[in-house]
Structures are given as structure tokens and as C-alpha cells.
Amino acid sequence: MVLLVAASGLYAVWFPRGGEVAGGGHLRSLTSQEFDAAVASGVVLVDFWAPWCGPCRQQLPILEDVARRVEGRAAVMKVNVDEQPEVAGRFGVQAIPTLILLQDGRPVQRFVGVQSARALVGAIDAAGAGAAGHE
């Protein structure tokens, strides 16, 4: 993959609108129309990002790793704040990357800035254990 592309080109290569993220079959990019249904049940980690954000690009391979490690237990999804500002506004996102962990559509934990896979998987595991205890 060529990294020396314009920001708009980078978006087109890495994050097709409303679908799987190119090269990382475990991440899905959400539109505002898809968001509520996609996070309504189960444990979902949502990454609020923008294509021009260096730390967001740094977070991407970590998220791909997390998505592989939690496959079948949780989903990892992305929301482009430039294209879906209403979703970011609903969650009070003021800095990116912001990652919000949702359980059955409700926010249970928020991370701001680049996060380690260990921290994210730990939070997902804790949320999943909490969900199992309520069933």
C-alpha cells in the first residue's frame, strides 16, 4: 500500500464508506444511518476518527489486531467524524481518536488518544463478562 497519497485518497484506499475497511476485514466503517442498528446489541468498540488525523492512522493496526482477537465476542467499528458529525456529536466527541465501548447500545467506557491492544481487549473482556452476568 502506498502511504504517500492525499488525505482524500488515503480515505478512499483505507476506509470505503459504509463497508469493510480495505485490508482489514474485521473493521467496519459506519454511516449515521447504520449506526444505531450496528451497536444495538452486544459489545461494540467504536473508533471515532478522521483521515487527516495522524494518531488515528497510528491506531488502525492496533484496532485490526483487537478486532481479530475479539472476533465472535465483540465488534470493532469506525465512524469518520468529518462525514458523520451527528454521530460524533451525540457522543460528545471533541478529540480524535476517541474510542467508545458500547454494551447493548449504551456507552460503558471511553478512551481518548491512541490506546494499546491490551487496554482495549481488557475493556472488551470486562464488558463482555458484565453482559454475561446480566443474562
PDB file of C-alpha atoms in Angstrom:
ATOM      1  CA  MET A   1       0.000   0.000   0.000  1.00  0.00           C
ATOM      2  CA  VAL A   2       1.317   3.440  -0.898  1.00  0.00           C
ATOM      3  CA  LEU A   3       1.280   5.838   2.040  1.00  0.00           C
ATOM      4  CA  LEU A   4       2.197   8.989   0.100  1.00  0.00           C
ATOM      5  CA  VAL A   5      -1.277   9.969  -1.034  1.00  0.00           C
ATOM      6  CA  ALA A   6      -3.542  12.928  -0.426  1.00  0.00           C
ATOM      7  CA  ALA A   7      -5.783  12.679   2.618  1.00  0.00           C
ATOM      8  CA  SER A   8      -8.843  12.171   0.440  1.00  0.00           C
ATOM      9  CA  GLY A   9      -7.019   9.402  -1.438  1.00  0.00           C
ATOM     10  CA  LEU A  10      -5.992   7.769   1.812  1.00  0.00           C
ATOM     11  CA  TYR A  11      -9.637   7.650   2.852  1.00  0.00           C
ATOM     12  CA  ALA A  12     -10.626   6.050  -0.423  1.00  0.00           C
ATOM     13  CA  VAL A  13      -7.944   3.383  -0.040  1.00  0.00           C
ATOM     14  CA  TRP A  14      -8.338   2.552   3.635  1.00  0.00           C
ATOM     15  CA  PHE A  15     -11.915   3.342   4.565  1.00  0.00           C
ATOM     16  CA  PRO A  16     -14.589   2.824   1.947  1.00  0.00           C
ATOM     17  CA  ARG A  17     -17.844   4.422   3.011  1.00  0.00           C
ATOM     18  CA  GLY A  18     -20.284   2.094   4.744  1.00  0.00           C
ATOM     19  CA  GLY A  19     -18.480  -1.211   4.481  1.00  0.00           C
ATOM     20  CA  GLU A  20     -15.442  -3.233   5.309  1.00  0.00           C
ATOM     21  CA  VAL A  21     -12.176  -1.390   5.752  1.00  0.00           C
ATOM     22  CA  ALA A  22      -9.822  -2.310   2.909  1.00  0.00           C
ATOM     23  CA  GLY A  23      -7.177  -4.757   4.027  1.00  0.00           C
ATOM     24  CA  GLY A  24      -8.701  -5.306   7.463  1.00  0.00           C
ATOM     25  CA  GLY A  25     -11.768  -7.494   7.071  1.00  0.00           C
ATOM     26  CA  HIS A  26     -12.555  -7.215  10.780  1.00  0.00           C
ATOM     27  CA  LEU A  27     -13.310  -3.466  10.822  1.00  0.00           C
ATOM     28  CA  ARG A  28     -16.475  -1.881   9.505  1.00  0.00           C
ATOM     29  CA  SER A  29     -16.985   1.795   8.713  1.00  0.00           C
ATOM     30  CA  LEU A  30     -20.434   3.047   9.764  1.00  0.00           C
ATOM     31  CA  THR A  31     -22.674   5.776   8.405  1.00  0.00           C
ATOM     32  CA  SER A  32     -25.135   7.621  10.631  1.00  0.00           C
ATOM     33  CA  GLN A  33     -27.975   5.607   9.076  1.00  0.00           C
ATOM     34  CA  GLU A  34     -26.329   2.311  10.069  1.00  0.00           C
ATOM     35  CA  PHE A  35     -25.016   3.301  13.486  1.00  0.00           C
ATOM     36  CA  ASP A  36     -27.929   2.588  15.856  1.00  0.00           C
ATOM     37  CA  ALA A  37     -28.682  -0.848  14.417  1.00  0.00           C
ATOM     38  CA  ALA A  38     -24.991  -1.796  14.348  1.00  0.00           C
ATOM     39  CA  VAL A  39     -24.424  -1.045  18.045  1.00  0.00           C
ATOM     40  CA  ALA A  40     -27.847  -2.024  19.427  1.00  0.00           C
ATOM     41  CA  SER A  41     -26.817  -5.384  20.848  1.00  0.00           C
ATOM     42  CA  GLY A  42     -23.672  -6.961  22.165  1.00  0.00           C
ATOM     43  CA  VAL A  43     -20.312  -5.367  22.852  1.00  0.00           C
ATOM     44  CA  VAL A  44     -19.072  -2.908  20.218  1.00  0.00           C
ATOM     45  CA  LEU A  45     -15.941  -0.749  20.230  1.00  0.00           C
ATOM     46  CA  VAL A  46     -16.413   2.335  18.050  1.00  0.00           C
ATOM     47  CA  ASP A  47     -13.418   4.337  16.840  1.00  0.00           C
ATOM     48  CA  PHE A  48     -14.215   7.978  16.037  1.00  0.00           C
ATOM     49  CA  TRP A  49     -11.520   9.085  13.586  1.00  0.00           C
ATOM     50  CA  ALA A  50     -10.691  11.310  10.601  1.00  0.00           C
ATOM     51  CA  PRO A  51      -8.498  10.601   7.567  1.00  0.00           C
ATOM     52  CA  TRP A  52      -6.203  13.592   8.251  1.00  0.00           C
ATOM     53  CA  CYS A  53      -5.511  12.507  11.858  1.00  0.00           C
ATOM     54  CA  GLY A  54      -2.029  11.021  12.347  1.00  0.00           C
ATOM     55  CA  PRO A  55      -2.820   9.357  15.688  1.00  0.00           C
ATOM     56  CA  CYS A  56      -5.939   7.830  14.093  1.00  0.00           C
ATOM     57  CA  ARG A  57      -3.777   6.198  11.426  1.00  0.00           C
ATOM     58  CA  GLN A  58      -1.432   5.012  14.187  1.00  0.00           C
ATOM     59  CA  GLN A  59      -4.419   3.408  15.966  1.00  0.00           C
ATOM     60  CA  LEU A  60      -5.556   1.467  12.858  1.00  0.00           C
ATOM     61  CA  PRO A  61      -3.217  -1.568  13.048  1.00  0.00           C
ATOM     62  CA  ILE A  62      -3.909  -1.821  16.777  1.00  0.00           C
ATOM     63  CA  LEU A  63      -7.655  -1.890  16.085  1.00  0.00           C
ATOM     64  CA  GLU A  64      -7.180  -4.541  13.406  1.00  0.00           C
ATOM     65  CA  ASP A  65      -5.331  -6.677  15.969  1.00  0.00           C
ATOM     66  CA  VAL A  66      -8.036  -6.089  18.593  1.00  0.00           C
ATOM     67  CA  ALA A  67     -10.779  -6.980  16.103  1.00  0.00           C
ATOM     68  CA  ARG A  68      -9.073 -10.297  15.299  1.00  0.00           C
ATOM     69  CA  ARG A  69      -8.587 -11.090  18.988  1.00  0.00           C
ATOM     70  CA  VAL A  70     -12.221 -10.408  19.983  1.00  0.00           C
ATOM     71  CA  GLU A  71     -13.886 -11.839  16.876  1.00  0.00           C
ATOM     72  CA  GLY A  72     -17.082 -13.642  17.835  1.00  0.00           C
ATOM     73  CA  ARG A  73     -17.269 -11.834  21.202  1.00  0.00           C
ATOM     74  CA  ALA A  74     -17.361  -8.186  20.144  1.00  0.00           C
ATOM     75  CA  ALA A  75     -17.294  -5.972  17.068  1.00  0.00           C
ATOM     76  CA  VAL A  76     -14.900  -3.138  16.248  1.00  0.00           C
ATOM     77  CA  MET A  77     -16.321  -0.382  14.056  1.00  0.00           C
ATOM     78  CA  LYS A  78     -15.264   3.058  12.831  1.00  0.00           C
ATOM     79  CA  VAL A  79     -17.046   6.392  12.389  1.00  0.00           C
ATOM     80  CA  ASN A  80     -15.449   9.154  10.292  1.00  0.00           C
ATOM     81  CA  VAL A  81     -16.212  12.343  12.262  1.00  0.00           C
ATOM     82  CA  ASP A  82     -15.902  14.527   9.148  1.00  0.00           C
ATOM     83  CA  GLU A  83     -18.564  12.545   7.283  1.00  0.00           C
ATOM     84  CA  GLN A  84     -20.776  11.602  10.256  1.00  0.00           C
ATOM     85  CA  PRO A  85     -20.597  14.652  12.589  1.00  0.00           C
ATOM     86  CA  GLU A  86     -24.051  13.992  14.031  1.00  0.00           C
ATOM     87  CA  VAL A  87     -22.946  10.627  15.457  1.00  0.00           C
ATOM     88  CA  ALA A  88     -19.797  12.167  16.948  1.00  0.00           C
ATOM     89  CA  GLY A  89     -21.926  14.969  18.411  1.00  0.00           C
ATOM     90  CA  ARG A  90     -24.307  12.521  20.086  1.00  0.00           C
ATOM     91  CA  PHE A  91     -21.360  11.075  21.991  1.00  0.00           C
ATOM     92  CA  GLY A  92     -19.677  14.400  22.738  1.00  0.00           C
ATOM     93  CA  VAL A  93     -16.547  13.532  20.766  1.00  0.00           C
ATOM     94  CA  GLN A  94     -14.224  16.543  20.956  1.00  0.00           C
ATOM     95  CA  ALA A  95     -10.830  14.947  20.209  1.00  0.00           C
ATOM     96  CA  ILE A  96      -9.756  12.094  17.971  1.00  0.00           C
ATOM     97  CA  PRO A  97      -9.110   9.309  18.105  1.00  0.00           C
ATOM     98  CA  THR A  98     -11.866   8.695  20.622  1.00  0.00           C
ATOM     99  CA  LEU A  99     -12.887   5.094  21.185  1.00  0.00           C
ATOM    100  CA  ILE A 100     -16.184   4.353  22.900  1.00  0.00           C
ATOM    101  CA  LEU A 101     -17.063   0.903  24.164  1.00  0.00           C
ATOM    102  CA  LEU A 102     -20.792   0.209  23.987  1.00  0.00           C
ATOM    103  CA  GLN A 103     -22.748  -2.628  25.515  1.00  0.00           C
ATOM    104  CA  ASP A 104     -26.227  -3.132  24.053  1.00  0.00           C
ATOM    105  CA  GLY A 105     -26.109   0.402  22.629  1.00  0.00           C
ATOM    106  CA  ARG A 106     -25.067   2.102  25.888  1.00  0.00           C
ATOM    107  CA  PRO A 107     -21.614   3.639  26.380  1.00  0.00           C
ATOM    108  CA  VAL A 108     -19.692   1.882  29.153  1.00  0.00           C
ATOM    109  CA  GLN A 109     -16.161   3.210  28.640  1.00  0.00           C
ATOM    110  CA  ARG A 110     -14.382   5.985  26.714  1.00  0.00           C
ATOM    111  CA  PHE A 111     -10.765   6.244  25.593  1.00  0.00           C
ATOM    112  CA  VAL A 112      -9.166   9.366  24.104  1.00  0.00           C
ATOM    113  CA  GLY A 113      -5.895   9.148  22.187  1.00  0.00           C
ATOM    114  CA  VAL A 114      -4.009   6.136  20.893  1.00  0.00           C
ATOM    115  CA  GLN A 115      -4.673   3.052  23.026  1.00  0.00           C
ATOM    116  CA  SER A 116      -2.860  -0.256  23.346  1.00  0.00           C
ATOM    117  CA  ALA A 117      -4.413  -3.517  22.218  1.00  0.00           C
ATOM    118  CA  ARG A 118      -4.031  -4.805  25.769  1.00  0.00           C
ATOM    119  CA  ALA A 119      -6.106  -1.952  27.237  1.00  0.00           C
ATOM    120  CA  LEU A 120      -8.831  -2.298  24.611  1.00  0.00           C
ATOM    121  CA  VAL A 121      -9.090  -6.094  24.788  1.00  0.00           C
ATOM    122  CA  GLY A 122      -9.178  -5.883  28.597  1.00  0.00           C
ATOM    123  CA  ALA A 123     -12.052  -3.401  28.482  1.00  0.00           C
ATOM    124  CA  ILE A 124     -13.922  -5.511  25.926  1.00  0.00           C
ATOM    125  CA  ASP A 125     -13.445  -8.637  28.047  1.00  0.00           C
ATOM    126  CA  ALA A 126     -14.704  -6.807  31.151  1.00  0.00           C
ATOM    127  CA  ALA A 127     -17.774  -5.515  29.291  1.00  0.00           C
ATOM    128  CA  GLY A 128     -18.459  -8.991  27.907  1.00  0.00           C
ATOM    129  CA  ALA A 129     -18.180 -10.540  31.368  1.00  0.00           C
ATOM    130  CA  GLY A 130     -20.615  -7.941  32.693  1.00  0.00           C
ATOM    131  CA  ALA A 131     -23.051  -8.685  29.889  1.00  0.00           C
ATOM    132  CA  ALA A 132     -22.864 -12.421  30.578  1.00  0.00           C
ATOM    133  CA  GLY A 133     -23.705 -11.792  34.220  1.00  0.00           C
ATOM    134  CA  HIS A 134     -26.930  -9.976  33.284  1.00  0.00           C
ATOM    135  CA  GLU A 135     -28.394 -12.662  31.048  1.00  0.00           C
TER     136      GLU A 135
END
